[in-house]
Tab-separated table of C-alpha atoms and ligand atoms in Angstrom:
chain	number	residue	atom	x	y	z
A	1	MET	CA	-13.850	-3.734	38.417
A	2	SER	CA	-13.010	-6.138	41.636
A	3	GLY	CA	-9.735	-7.328	42.803
A	4	SER	CA	-10.178	-11.268	41.133
A	5	GLU	CA	-11.014	-9.387	37.773
A	6	ALA	CA	-8.945	-6.937	37.345
A	7	ALA	CA	-6.224	-9.841	38.201
A	8	ARG	CA	-7.612	-12.025	35.568
A	9	ARG	CA	-8.002	-9.373	33.104
A	10	SER	CA	-3.851	-8.349	33.398
A	11	ALA	CA	-3.430	-11.990	33.193
A	12	ALA	CA	-5.455	-12.326	30.023
A	13	THR	CA	-3.282	-9.627	28.241
A	14	VAL	CA	-0.518	-11.776	28.851
A	15	SER	CA	-2.212	-15.685	27.994
A	16	LYS	CA	-2.270	-16.411	24.610
A	17	ASP	CA	-5.116	-18.728	25.732
A	18	VAL	CA	-9.340	-17.724	25.796
A	19	SER	CA	-9.948	-17.132	29.601
A	20	LYS	CA	-12.081	-19.772	31.553
A	21	ASP	CA	-15.165	-17.581	31.205
A	22	GLY	CA	-14.801	-17.749	27.494
A	23	ARG	CA	-13.243	-14.641	26.968
A	24	PRO	CA	-11.117	-14.202	24.104
A	25	GLU	CA	-6.730	-12.542	25.263
A	26	THR	CA	-7.731	-9.231	24.252
A	27	ALA	CA	-10.734	-6.444	23.942
A	28	VAL	CA	-9.020	-5.948	20.241
A	29	MET	CA	-11.594	-7.159	17.967
A	30	GLY	CA	-10.404	-9.929	16.247
A	31	THR	CA	-10.530	-8.820	12.769
A	32	TYR	CA	-6.973	-9.487	12.001
A	33	ALA	CA	-5.133	-13.465	12.395
A	34	ARG	CA	-2.131	-11.803	13.915
A	35	GLN	CA	1.455	-13.505	14.721
A	36	ASP	CA	1.526	-13.625	17.867
A	37	LEU	CA	4.549	-11.219	17.863
A	38	VAL	CA	4.998	-7.530	20.060
A	39	PHE	CA	7.386	-4.923	19.502
A	40	VAL	CA	8.439	-2.370	20.923
A	41	ARG	CA	11.099	-0.517	18.760
A	42	GLY	CA	12.651	-0.565	15.171
A	43	GLU	CA	15.745	0.942	14.350
A	44	GLY	CA	16.591	1.011	10.490
A	45	SER	CA	15.667	-2.627	8.796
A	46	TRP	CA	14.849	-3.807	12.409
A	47	LEU	CA	12.199	-4.430	14.932
A	48	TYR	CA	12.770	-5.330	18.461
A	49	THR	CA	10.749	-7.393	20.782
A	50	GLY	CA	10.433	-6.837	24.916
A	51	GLN	CA	12.714	-9.387	25.220
A	52	GLY	CA	15.098	-8.052	22.934
A	53	ASP	CA	15.007	-10.668	20.184
A	54	ARG	CA	15.249	-9.100	16.767
A	55	TYR	CA	13.513	-9.594	13.080
A	56	LEU	CA	14.319	-8.427	9.807
A	57	ASP	CA	11.561	-6.477	8.957
A	58	PHE	CA	10.736	-7.441	5.122
A	59	GLY	CA	7.227	-6.746	5.229
A	60	SER	CA	7.771	-2.736	6.150
A	61	GLY	CA	4.514	-2.419	8.064
A	62	VAL	CA	2.798	-3.381	4.787
A	63	ALA	CA	4.773	-1.185	2.121
A	64	VAL	CA	4.690	1.854	4.888
A	65	ASN	CA	7.702	1.871	6.607
A	66	ALA	CA	9.425	3.343	3.391
A	67	LEU	CA	12.672	4.344	5.071
A	68	GLY	CA	12.872	1.609	7.815
A	69	HIS	CA	12.118	2.276	11.435
A	70	ALA	CA	13.035	5.092	13.872
A	71	HIS	CA	14.516	7.285	10.426
A	72	PRO	CA	16.829	10.193	12.362
A	73	ARG	CA	15.395	13.167	9.932
A	74	LEU	CA	11.837	11.573	10.090
A	75	VAL	CA	11.645	11.215	14.258
A	76	ALA	CA	13.244	14.910	14.354
A	77	ALA	CA	10.545	16.196	11.608
A	78	LEU	CA	7.734	14.735	13.697
A	79	THR	CA	9.387	15.856	17.398
A	80	ALA	CA	10.062	19.502	15.996
A	81	GLN	CA	6.054	19.312	14.837
A	82	ALA	CA	5.100	17.819	18.039
A	83	ALA	CA	6.003	20.813	20.106
A	84	LYS	CA	4.872	23.278	17.887
A	85	LEU	CA	1.434	22.576	16.661
A	86	TRP	CA	-0.764	19.470	16.328
A	87	HIS	CA	-4.060	20.341	15.103
A	88	THR	CA	-5.978	23.227	13.912
A	89	SER	CA	-8.334	21.815	11.678
A	90	ASN	CA	-9.245	22.426	7.362
A	91	LEU	CA	-11.051	25.451	8.688
A	92	TYR	CA	-7.976	27.647	8.301
A	93	ARG	CA	-4.649	27.498	5.883
A	94	ILE	CA	-2.557	24.945	6.390
A	95	GLU	CA	1.588	25.676	5.777
A	96	GLY	CA	2.945	22.018	6.186
A	97	GLN	CA	-0.259	20.750	3.659
A	98	GLU	CA	0.516	24.147	1.237
A	99	ALA	CA	4.171	22.899	1.376
A	100	LEU	CA	3.535	19.348	0.961
A	101	ALA	CA	1.114	19.703	-2.163
A	102	ASP	CA	3.270	22.134	-3.409
A	103	ARG	CA	6.114	19.472	-3.651
A	104	LEU	CA	4.127	16.840	-4.563
A	105	THR	CA	3.020	18.845	-7.687
A	106	ARG	CA	6.274	19.413	-8.499
A	107	LEU	CA	7.479	16.279	-8.722
A	108	THR	CA	4.298	14.419	-10.426
A	109	PHE	CA	1.647	15.292	-12.824
A	110	ALA	CA	-0.440	16.933	-10.509
A	111	GLU	CA	-1.473	20.176	-10.072
A	112	ARG	CA	-3.882	19.652	-7.213
A	113	VAL	CA	-3.827	17.998	-3.823
A	114	PHE	CA	-6.377	16.789	-1.549
A	115	PHE	CA	-5.001	15.330	2.203
A	116	CYS	CA	-6.574	12.239	4.155
A	117	ASN	CA	-5.440	9.406	6.111
A	118	SER	CA	-5.138	6.225	4.575
A	119	GLY	CA	-5.518	4.322	1.307
A	120	ALA	CA	-8.931	3.815	1.740
A	121	GLU	CA	-9.671	7.173	2.110
A	122	ALA	CA	-7.178	8.675	-0.904
A	123	CYS	CA	-9.220	6.142	-3.264
A	124	GLU	CA	-12.451	6.994	-2.335
A	125	GLY	CA	-11.778	10.261	-2.613
A	126	ALA	CA	-10.061	9.494	-6.013
A	127	ILE	CA	-13.553	7.749	-7.561
A	128	LYS	CA	-15.382	10.850	-5.417
A	129	VAL	CA	-12.988	13.138	-7.579
A	130	ALA	CA	-13.761	11.229	-11.275
A	131	ARG	CA	-17.222	11.674	-10.905
A	132	ARG	CA	-17.222	15.243	-9.879
A	133	TYR	CA	-15.651	16.164	-12.884
A	134	GLN	CA	-17.710	14.150	-15.066
A	135	TYR	CA	-21.263	15.931	-13.553
A	136	ILE	CA	-19.154	19.313	-13.415
A	137	SER	CA	-18.311	18.952	-17.018
A	138	GLY	CA	-21.996	18.354	-18.250
A	139	ARG	CA	-22.299	14.875	-18.023
A	140	PRO	CA	-24.148	13.904	-14.577
A	141	GLU	CA	-25.126	10.282	-16.372
A	142	ARG	CA	-20.741	9.189	-16.743
A	143	TRP	CA	-21.044	8.209	-12.777
A	144	ARG	CA	-19.468	4.208	-13.005
A	145	ILE	CA	-15.748	2.743	-13.017
A	146	ILE	CA	-14.297	0.648	-14.398
A	147	THR	CA	-12.347	-1.999	-11.909
A	148	PHE	CA	-9.840	-4.790	-12.101
A	149	GLN	CA	-10.384	-8.507	-10.305
A	150	GLY	CA	-7.718	-9.424	-8.174
A	151	ALA	CA	-7.809	-5.272	-7.051
A	152	PHE	CA	-7.623	-3.769	-3.516
A	153	HIS	CA	-8.756	-0.522	-2.950
A	154	GLY	CA	-9.393	-0.604	0.549
A	155	ARG	CA	-11.613	-1.852	3.189
A	156	THR	CA	-14.847	1.413	2.834
A	157	LEU	CA	-17.992	0.162	1.782
A	158	THR	CA	-17.315	1.724	-1.803
A	159	THR	CA	-13.188	0.869	-1.968
A	160	LEU	CA	-14.792	-3.075	-1.324
A	161	ALA	CA	-17.043	-2.822	-4.036
A	162	ALA	CA	-14.425	-1.354	-6.124
A	163	GLY	CA	-12.239	-3.769	-5.199
A	164	GLY	CA	-14.760	-6.699	-5.842
A	165	ASN	CA	-13.119	-8.910	-3.473
A	166	GLU	CA	-17.032	-11.138	-2.347
A	167	LYS	CA	-14.578	-12.399	0.425
A	168	TYR	CA	-14.390	-9.352	2.164
A	169	LEU	CA	-18.028	-7.885	0.826
A	170	GLU	CA	-19.962	-10.756	2.456
A	171	GLY	CA	-21.917	-10.409	5.074
A	172	PHE	CA	-22.423	-6.454	4.792
A	173	GLY	CA	-25.343	-6.098	2.789
A	174	HIS	CA	-25.763	-5.071	-0.717
A	175	LYS	CA	-22.656	-4.004	-2.364
A	176	ALA	CA	-22.023	-0.418	-3.411
A	177	ASP	CA	-23.524	-0.038	-6.948
A	178	GLY	CA	-21.245	1.825	-10.161
A	179	PHE	CA	-18.593	-0.782	-10.550
A	180	ASP	CA	-17.928	-2.399	-12.761
A	181	GLN	CA	-15.471	-5.328	-13.039
A	182	VAL	CA	-13.430	-6.909	-15.861
A	183	PRO	CA	-10.418	-9.404	-15.544
A	184	PHE	CA	-6.903	-7.710	-15.167
A	185	CYS	CA	-5.945	-5.782	-17.900
A	186	ASP	CA	-7.952	-7.626	-20.722
A	187	LEU	CA	-8.318	-4.352	-22.608
A	188	ASP	CA	-11.262	-6.439	-24.996
A	189	ALA	CA	-13.319	-6.627	-21.407
A	190	VAL	CA	-12.483	-3.443	-20.911
A	191	GLN	CA	-13.876	-1.581	-23.984
A	192	ALA	CA	-16.520	-3.773	-23.634
A	193	ALA	CA	-17.526	-2.902	-20.600
A	194	ILE	CA	-17.479	1.417	-21.662
A	195	SER	CA	-20.956	2.704	-21.769
A	196	PRO	CA	-22.172	6.037	-21.633
A	197	GLU	CA	-22.231	5.779	-18.004
A	198	THR	CA	-18.620	4.852	-17.410
A	199	ALA	CA	-17.061	7.758	-15.643
A	200	ALA	CA	-13.308	6.373	-15.184
A	201	ILE	CA	-10.580	3.717	-15.350
A	202	MET	CA	-9.382	2.930	-12.132
A	203	ILE	CA	-6.095	0.425	-11.516
A	204	GLU	CA	-3.458	-0.384	-10.114
A	205	PRO	CA	0.028	-0.381	-11.762
A	206	ILE	CA	0.452	-3.516	-9.680
A	207	GLN	CA	-1.523	-5.378	-8.022
A	208	GLY	CA	-0.205	-5.171	-4.306
A	209	GLU	CA	-2.826	-7.310	-1.925
A	210	GLY	CA	-3.855	-9.191	-5.422
A	211	GLY	CA	-0.180	-10.701	-5.674
A	212	VAL	CA	2.049	-8.491	-7.286
A	213	ARG	CA	0.468	-8.681	-10.123
A	214	SER	CA	2.028	-6.200	-12.814
A	215	ALA	CA	0.051	-4.556	-15.668
A	216	SER	CA	2.642	-3.548	-18.558
A	217	GLU	CA	3.762	-0.752	-19.621
A	218	GLN	CA	1.971	-1.510	-23.210
A	219	ASP	CA	-1.742	-2.252	-21.057
A	220	LEU	CA	-1.201	1.130	-18.642
A	221	LYS	CA	-0.701	2.857	-22.385
A	222	ALA	CA	-3.804	1.399	-23.792
A	223	LEU	CA	-6.008	2.712	-20.879
A	224	ARG	CA	-4.400	6.213	-21.673
A	225	GLU	CA	-5.270	5.754	-24.725
A	226	LEU	CA	-9.414	4.332	-24.248
A	227	CYS	CA	-9.378	6.918	-21.204
A	228	ASP	CA	-8.446	9.795	-23.737
A	229	THR	CA	-10.898	8.461	-26.200
A	230	HIS	CA	-13.929	7.842	-24.659
A	231	GLY	CA	-13.355	10.893	-22.132
A	232	LEU	CA	-12.831	9.018	-19.185
A	233	LEU	CA	-10.374	10.063	-16.513
A	234	LEU	CA	-7.777	7.554	-15.743
A	235	VAL	CA	-7.419	6.583	-12.357
A	236	LEU	CA	-4.965	5.412	-11.064
A	237	ASP	CA	-4.193	3.346	-7.101
A	238	GLU	CA	-0.508	4.231	-6.500
A	239	VAL	CA	-1.460	3.524	-2.313
A	240	GLN	CA	1.631	0.543	-2.580
A	241	THR	CA	3.519	1.504	-5.483
A	242	GLY	CA	3.971	5.091	-4.931
A	243	VAL	CA	6.788	6.850	-2.986
A	244	GLY	CA	10.266	5.113	-4.295
A	245	ARG	CA	8.745	1.506	-3.908
A	246	THR	CA	9.059	0.739	-7.700
A	247	GLY	CA	12.184	2.272	-7.894
A	248	LYS	CA	10.629	5.421	-9.445
A	249	LEU	CA	8.552	8.139	-7.749
A	250	PHE	CA	5.386	6.595	-8.627
A	251	ALA	CA	5.117	3.124	-10.791
A	252	HIS	CA	3.406	4.436	-13.578
A	253	GLU	CA	6.229	6.791	-14.799
A	254	TRP	CA	8.161	3.333	-16.232
A	255	ALA	CA	5.255	3.256	-18.912
A	256	GLY	CA	5.492	6.614	-19.298
A	257	ILE	CA	1.823	7.909	-19.034
A	258	ALA	CA	0.487	10.141	-16.731
A	259	PRO	CA	-3.582	9.284	-14.990
A	260	ASP	CA	-5.736	12.716	-14.223
A	261	VAL	CA	-6.293	11.542	-10.691
A	262	MET	CA	-4.187	9.409	-8.139
A	263	ALA	CA	-4.544	8.120	-5.505
A	264	ILE	CA	-1.286	7.711	-2.528
A	265	ALA	CA	-1.492	6.984	0.974
A	266	LYS	CA	1.270	3.994	2.201
A	267	GLY	CA	5.100	4.817	2.161
A	268	LEU	CA	4.141	8.532	1.970
A	269	GLY	CA	4.098	9.092	5.572
A	270	GLY	CA	6.852	6.466	6.054
A	271	GLY	CA	4.589	5.329	9.428
A	272	PHE	CA	2.511	8.086	10.223
A	273	PRO	CA	-0.845	7.885	8.517
A	274	VAL	CA	-1.276	9.791	5.674
A	275	GLY	CA	-2.720	9.553	2.431
A	276	ALA	CA	-3.872	12.065	-0.577
A	277	VAL	CA	-5.363	12.385	-3.716
A	278	LEU	CA	-3.562	14.217	-6.455
A	279	ALA	CA	-4.877	15.729	-9.540
A	280	THR	CA	-4.946	17.578	-12.968
A	281	ALA	CA	-6.658	21.100	-12.377
A	282	GLU	CA	-9.199	19.900	-14.982
A	283	ALA	CA	-10.349	16.493	-12.922
A	284	ALA	CA	-10.116	18.444	-10.074
A	285	GLN	CA	-12.754	20.987	-11.106
A	286	GLY	CA	-15.281	20.180	-9.367
A	287	MET	CA	-13.855	19.311	-6.211
A	288	THR	CA	-15.345	22.923	-4.876
A	289	PRO	CA	-16.092	24.101	-0.950
A	290	GLY	CA	-18.572	21.622	-0.025
A	291	THR	CA	-17.851	18.378	-2.305
A	292	HIS	CA	-15.102	16.651	-0.238
A	293	GLY	CA	-13.548	16.889	3.745
A	294	SER	CA	-11.690	15.639	6.288
A	295	THR	CA	-11.397	16.662	9.995
A	296	PHE	CA	-7.798	15.181	10.266
A	297	GLY	CA	-6.730	14.776	7.088
A	298	GLY	CA	-3.119	17.076	6.078
A	299	ASN	CA	-2.900	18.183	10.097
A	300	PRO	CA	0.508	19.147	10.743
A	301	LEU	CA	2.204	16.155	11.848
A	302	ALA	CA	1.190	14.064	9.225
A	303	MET	CA	2.641	16.911	6.707
A	304	ALA	CA	5.879	17.153	8.932
A	305	VAL	CA	6.859	13.713	8.273
A	306	ALA	CA	4.901	13.036	4.839
A	307	GLY	CA	7.209	16.335	3.579
A	308	THR	CA	10.721	15.046	5.100
A	309	VAL	CA	10.043	11.593	3.383
A	310	LEU	CA	9.731	12.908	0.053
A	311	GLU	CA	12.516	15.362	0.433
A	312	ILE	CA	14.561	12.490	1.083
A	313	VAL	CA	13.079	10.182	-1.603
A	314	SER	CA	13.334	12.331	-4.268
A	315	GLU	CA	16.954	13.763	-3.428
A	316	PRO	CA	19.041	13.060	-5.761
A	317	GLY	CA	20.221	9.574	-6.162
A	318	PHE	CA	17.598	7.926	-3.906
A	319	LEU	CA	15.649	6.331	-6.318
A	320	ASP	CA	18.860	5.124	-8.756
A	321	GLU	CA	19.794	3.415	-4.923
A	322	VAL	CA	16.722	1.292	-4.975
A	323	GLN	CA	16.658	0.763	-8.152
A	324	GLY	CA	20.047	-0.800	-7.255
A	325	THR	CA	18.855	-2.332	-4.208
A	326	ALA	CA	15.898	-3.952	-6.426
A	327	LEU	CA	18.418	-6.058	-9.213
A	328	ARG	CA	20.955	-7.100	-6.158
A	329	LEU	CA	17.436	-8.356	-4.812
A	330	LYS	CA	15.632	-9.717	-8.254
A	331	GLN	CA	19.313	-11.658	-8.762
A	332	LYS	CA	19.277	-13.141	-5.133
A	333	LEU	CA	15.195	-13.981	-5.626
A	334	ALA	CA	16.783	-16.014	-8.783
A	335	GLY	CA	19.282	-17.765	-7.169
A	336	LEU	CA	16.820	-19.082	-4.989
A	337	ARG	CA	14.040	-20.333	-7.245
A	338	ASP	CA	16.913	-22.377	-8.717
A	339	GLN	CA	17.455	-23.777	-5.621
A	340	PHE	CA	13.548	-23.935	-4.438
A	341	PRO	CA	12.154	-25.126	-7.503
A	342	ALA	CA	9.599	-27.626	-6.214
A	343	LEU	CA	8.706	-24.372	-3.898
A	344	ILE	CA	8.813	-21.354	-5.455
A	345	GLU	CA	7.227	-20.765	-9.766
A	346	ALA	CA	8.447	-17.247	-9.921
A	347	GLU	CA	9.214	-13.216	-8.827
A	348	ARG	CA	7.333	-11.127	-9.708
A	349	GLY	CA	7.598	-7.367	-9.246
A	350	THR	CA	8.918	-4.211	-9.853
A	351	GLY	CA	11.811	-2.017	-7.276
A	352	LEU	CA	11.454	-3.678	-4.113
A	353	LEU	CA	7.493	-4.250	-4.789
A	354	THR	CA	8.935	-7.921	-5.169
A	355	GLY	CA	7.018	-11.334	-4.868
A	356	LEU	CA	7.265	-14.681	-5.152
A	357	LYS	CA	4.424	-16.555	-6.536
A	358	LEU	CA	4.753	-20.149	-4.862
A	359	ASN	CA	3.840	-23.403	-6.450
A	360	ALA	CA	0.177	-24.810	-5.553
A	361	SER	CA	1.318	-27.245	-2.662
A	362	VAL	CA	2.556	-24.427	-0.770
A	363	THR	CA	0.834	-21.522	0.761
A	364	PRO	CA	1.611	-17.562	1.785
A	365	ALA	CA	1.066	-18.446	5.709
A	366	GLU	CA	3.653	-21.996	5.779
A	367	VAL	CA	6.498	-19.066	4.135
A	368	VAL	CA	5.366	-16.885	6.517
A	369	LYS	CA	5.654	-18.635	9.581
A	370	ALA	CA	9.064	-20.137	7.878
A	371	ALA	CA	10.310	-17.143	7.957
A	372	SER	CA	9.439	-15.942	10.569
A	373	ALA	CA	10.658	-18.656	12.769
A	374	GLU	CA	14.082	-17.257	10.923
A	375	HIS	CA	13.184	-13.933	12.385
A	376	LEU	CA	12.522	-12.996	8.762
A	377	LEU	CA	9.268	-10.541	8.601
A	378	LEU	CA	7.207	-10.905	4.867
A	379	VAL	CA	3.548	-10.966	4.193
A	380	GLY	CA	1.478	-13.113	2.902
A	381	ALA	CA	-0.525	-11.470	-0.548
A	382	GLY	CA	-2.804	-13.616	-3.317
A	383	ASP	CA	-2.780	-15.773	-6.321
A	384	ASN	CA	-0.665	-17.619	-3.575
A	385	THR	CA	2.132	-15.131	-3.347
A	386	VAL	CA	4.334	-13.913	-0.914
A	387	ARG	CA	5.572	-10.417	-0.756
A	388	ILE	CA	9.148	-9.133	0.198
A	389	LEU	CA	9.180	-5.294	0.563
A	390	PRO	CA	12.202	-3.944	2.670
A	391	PRO	CA	12.094	-0.504	3.335
A	392	LEU	CA	13.879	1.480	0.622
A	393	ASN	CA	16.520	2.979	2.190
A	394	VAL	CA	17.895	-1.186	3.641
A	395	THR	CA	21.390	-1.768	3.564
A	396	HIS	CA	23.685	-4.477	1.389
A	397	GLU	CA	24.288	-5.840	4.736
A	398	ASP	CA	20.749	-6.065	5.532
A	399	LEU	CA	19.537	-7.535	2.274
A	400	SER	CA	21.897	-10.192	1.872
A	401	GLU	CA	21.345	-11.849	5.842
A	402	GLY	CA	17.575	-11.233	4.736
A	403	VAL	CA	17.331	-13.449	1.432
A	404	GLU	CA	19.970	-15.941	3.778
A	405	ARG	CA	17.385	-16.450	6.104
A	406	LEU	CA	14.228	-16.453	3.484
A	407	ALA	CA	16.873	-19.458	1.701
A	408	ARG	CA	16.700	-21.021	5.394
A	409	ALA	CA	12.668	-20.356	5.887
A	410	PHE	CA	12.304	-22.175	2.445
A	411	GLY	CA	14.597	-25.226	3.925
A	412	ARG	CA	11.947	-25.316	6.823
A	413	VAL	CA	9.463	-25.325	4.408
A	414	GLN	CA	10.515	-28.434	2.034
A	415	ASN	CA	11.367	-30.574	5.054
A	416	HIS	CA	8.820	-29.919	6.810
A	417	PRO	CA	5.590	-29.545	4.368
A	418	SER	CA	2.981	-27.783	5.749
A	419	SER	CA	4.239	-27.836	9.756
B	1	LIG	C1	-3.076	-0.609	1.386
B	1	LIG	C2	-4.043	-0.475	0.038
B	1	LIG	C3	-5.509	0.322	0.038
B	1	LIG	C4	-5.878	0.547	1.216
B	1	LIG	O1	-5.607	1.600	1.864
B	1	LIG	P1	-5.265	1.521	3.612
B	1	LIG	O2	-4.517	2.480	4.323
B	1	LIG	O3	-5.383	0.292	4.486
B	1	LIG	O4	-7.173	2.086	4.028
B	1	LIG	C5	-5.911	0.739	-1.062
B	1	LIG	N1	-4.839	0.527	-2.146
B	1	LIG	C6	-4.040	-0.528	-2.548
B	1	LIG	C7	-3.533	-0.715	-3.474
B	1	LIG	C8	-3.207	-1.268	-1.313
B	1	LIG	O5	-2.561	-1.560	-1.148
């Protein structure tokens, strides 16, 4: 690289503009419409820029930083493991995997666990488990999965087909076959979609990306019954709802039902990439040597951190505290709706998976932008909704501060529509 080119490149990393030769400011592929913010440090519910500006993080990296930033016990778990062993591969037994699988099975319906690195991989793995179960049970014709409009299961080609969002599928060739989509929680449509080829029903107990839309307890119970009646597996995508986000360890616990297979990720690693497929022993019976794998899945670093996240979240009183925080937030948001009836249509969600459905005159992007101007981070969602996802251990003080900032943000939107 010539000196002048090096200078241009280094200038490009600080310039917001496209350089003279038309190259974008960064070589990072432009798959995100990112906010122009760079954070260099985090602590609890706060993120800090290089200039020392601090932002209250009520997005939690899209429900990932379940315990906030730089939690001392997570830092300790990661650094202790980092000094010992990073990676060996799944050709060998991994102590941390066996310990975490044991912990997960003690805490849930599950009896078997497969570790991966992300939510999409967990969903993809869950789909494989369900299809393979039917195959190994002598029903190889059952491979189709019923999914729901508004769903989000990830960005791999198969999970995109499962989610069925045309916008995300456009330009990527034929949509993967094997998914039959029906309107969210339309039980008659589910029943009508069940065919001799159906293997499973797959649903998020609360659609996160889809706009914090909840399946009711009755809906989940009815889906469980339909699965039992027709010999289908119930597959839950708890990638966003899991690991304490709704105030229970897993959202389906609110409905008093259990799935056969469940995909989890996001909050599980508290910011370290990790996902998992959980299943009953029966549902997992097809997953024999060679049927699935992952080079990085369940690596010792991920296991050390995720083990500590689960240890903390399952400590007595932790989830009660989350439910208490959620109740306070709900009351504050109800107050906010009364204050801004022209902007906010409804509060949504359970626990700290919270959304505000906006009136049609406002977009989530406007609210996210106004909040950002108040140094409050939120996340947009589908169905004209913004998500408020504070860390599960957010303090009372930070919660109140966040809602005050949110009120000021709505004030900005009200005073300067679409600015
Ligand atoms: C985020 C999310 C996924 C995809 O997770 P990635 O880690 O981005 O692959 C899948 N399902 C749900 C419900 C999610 O919220």
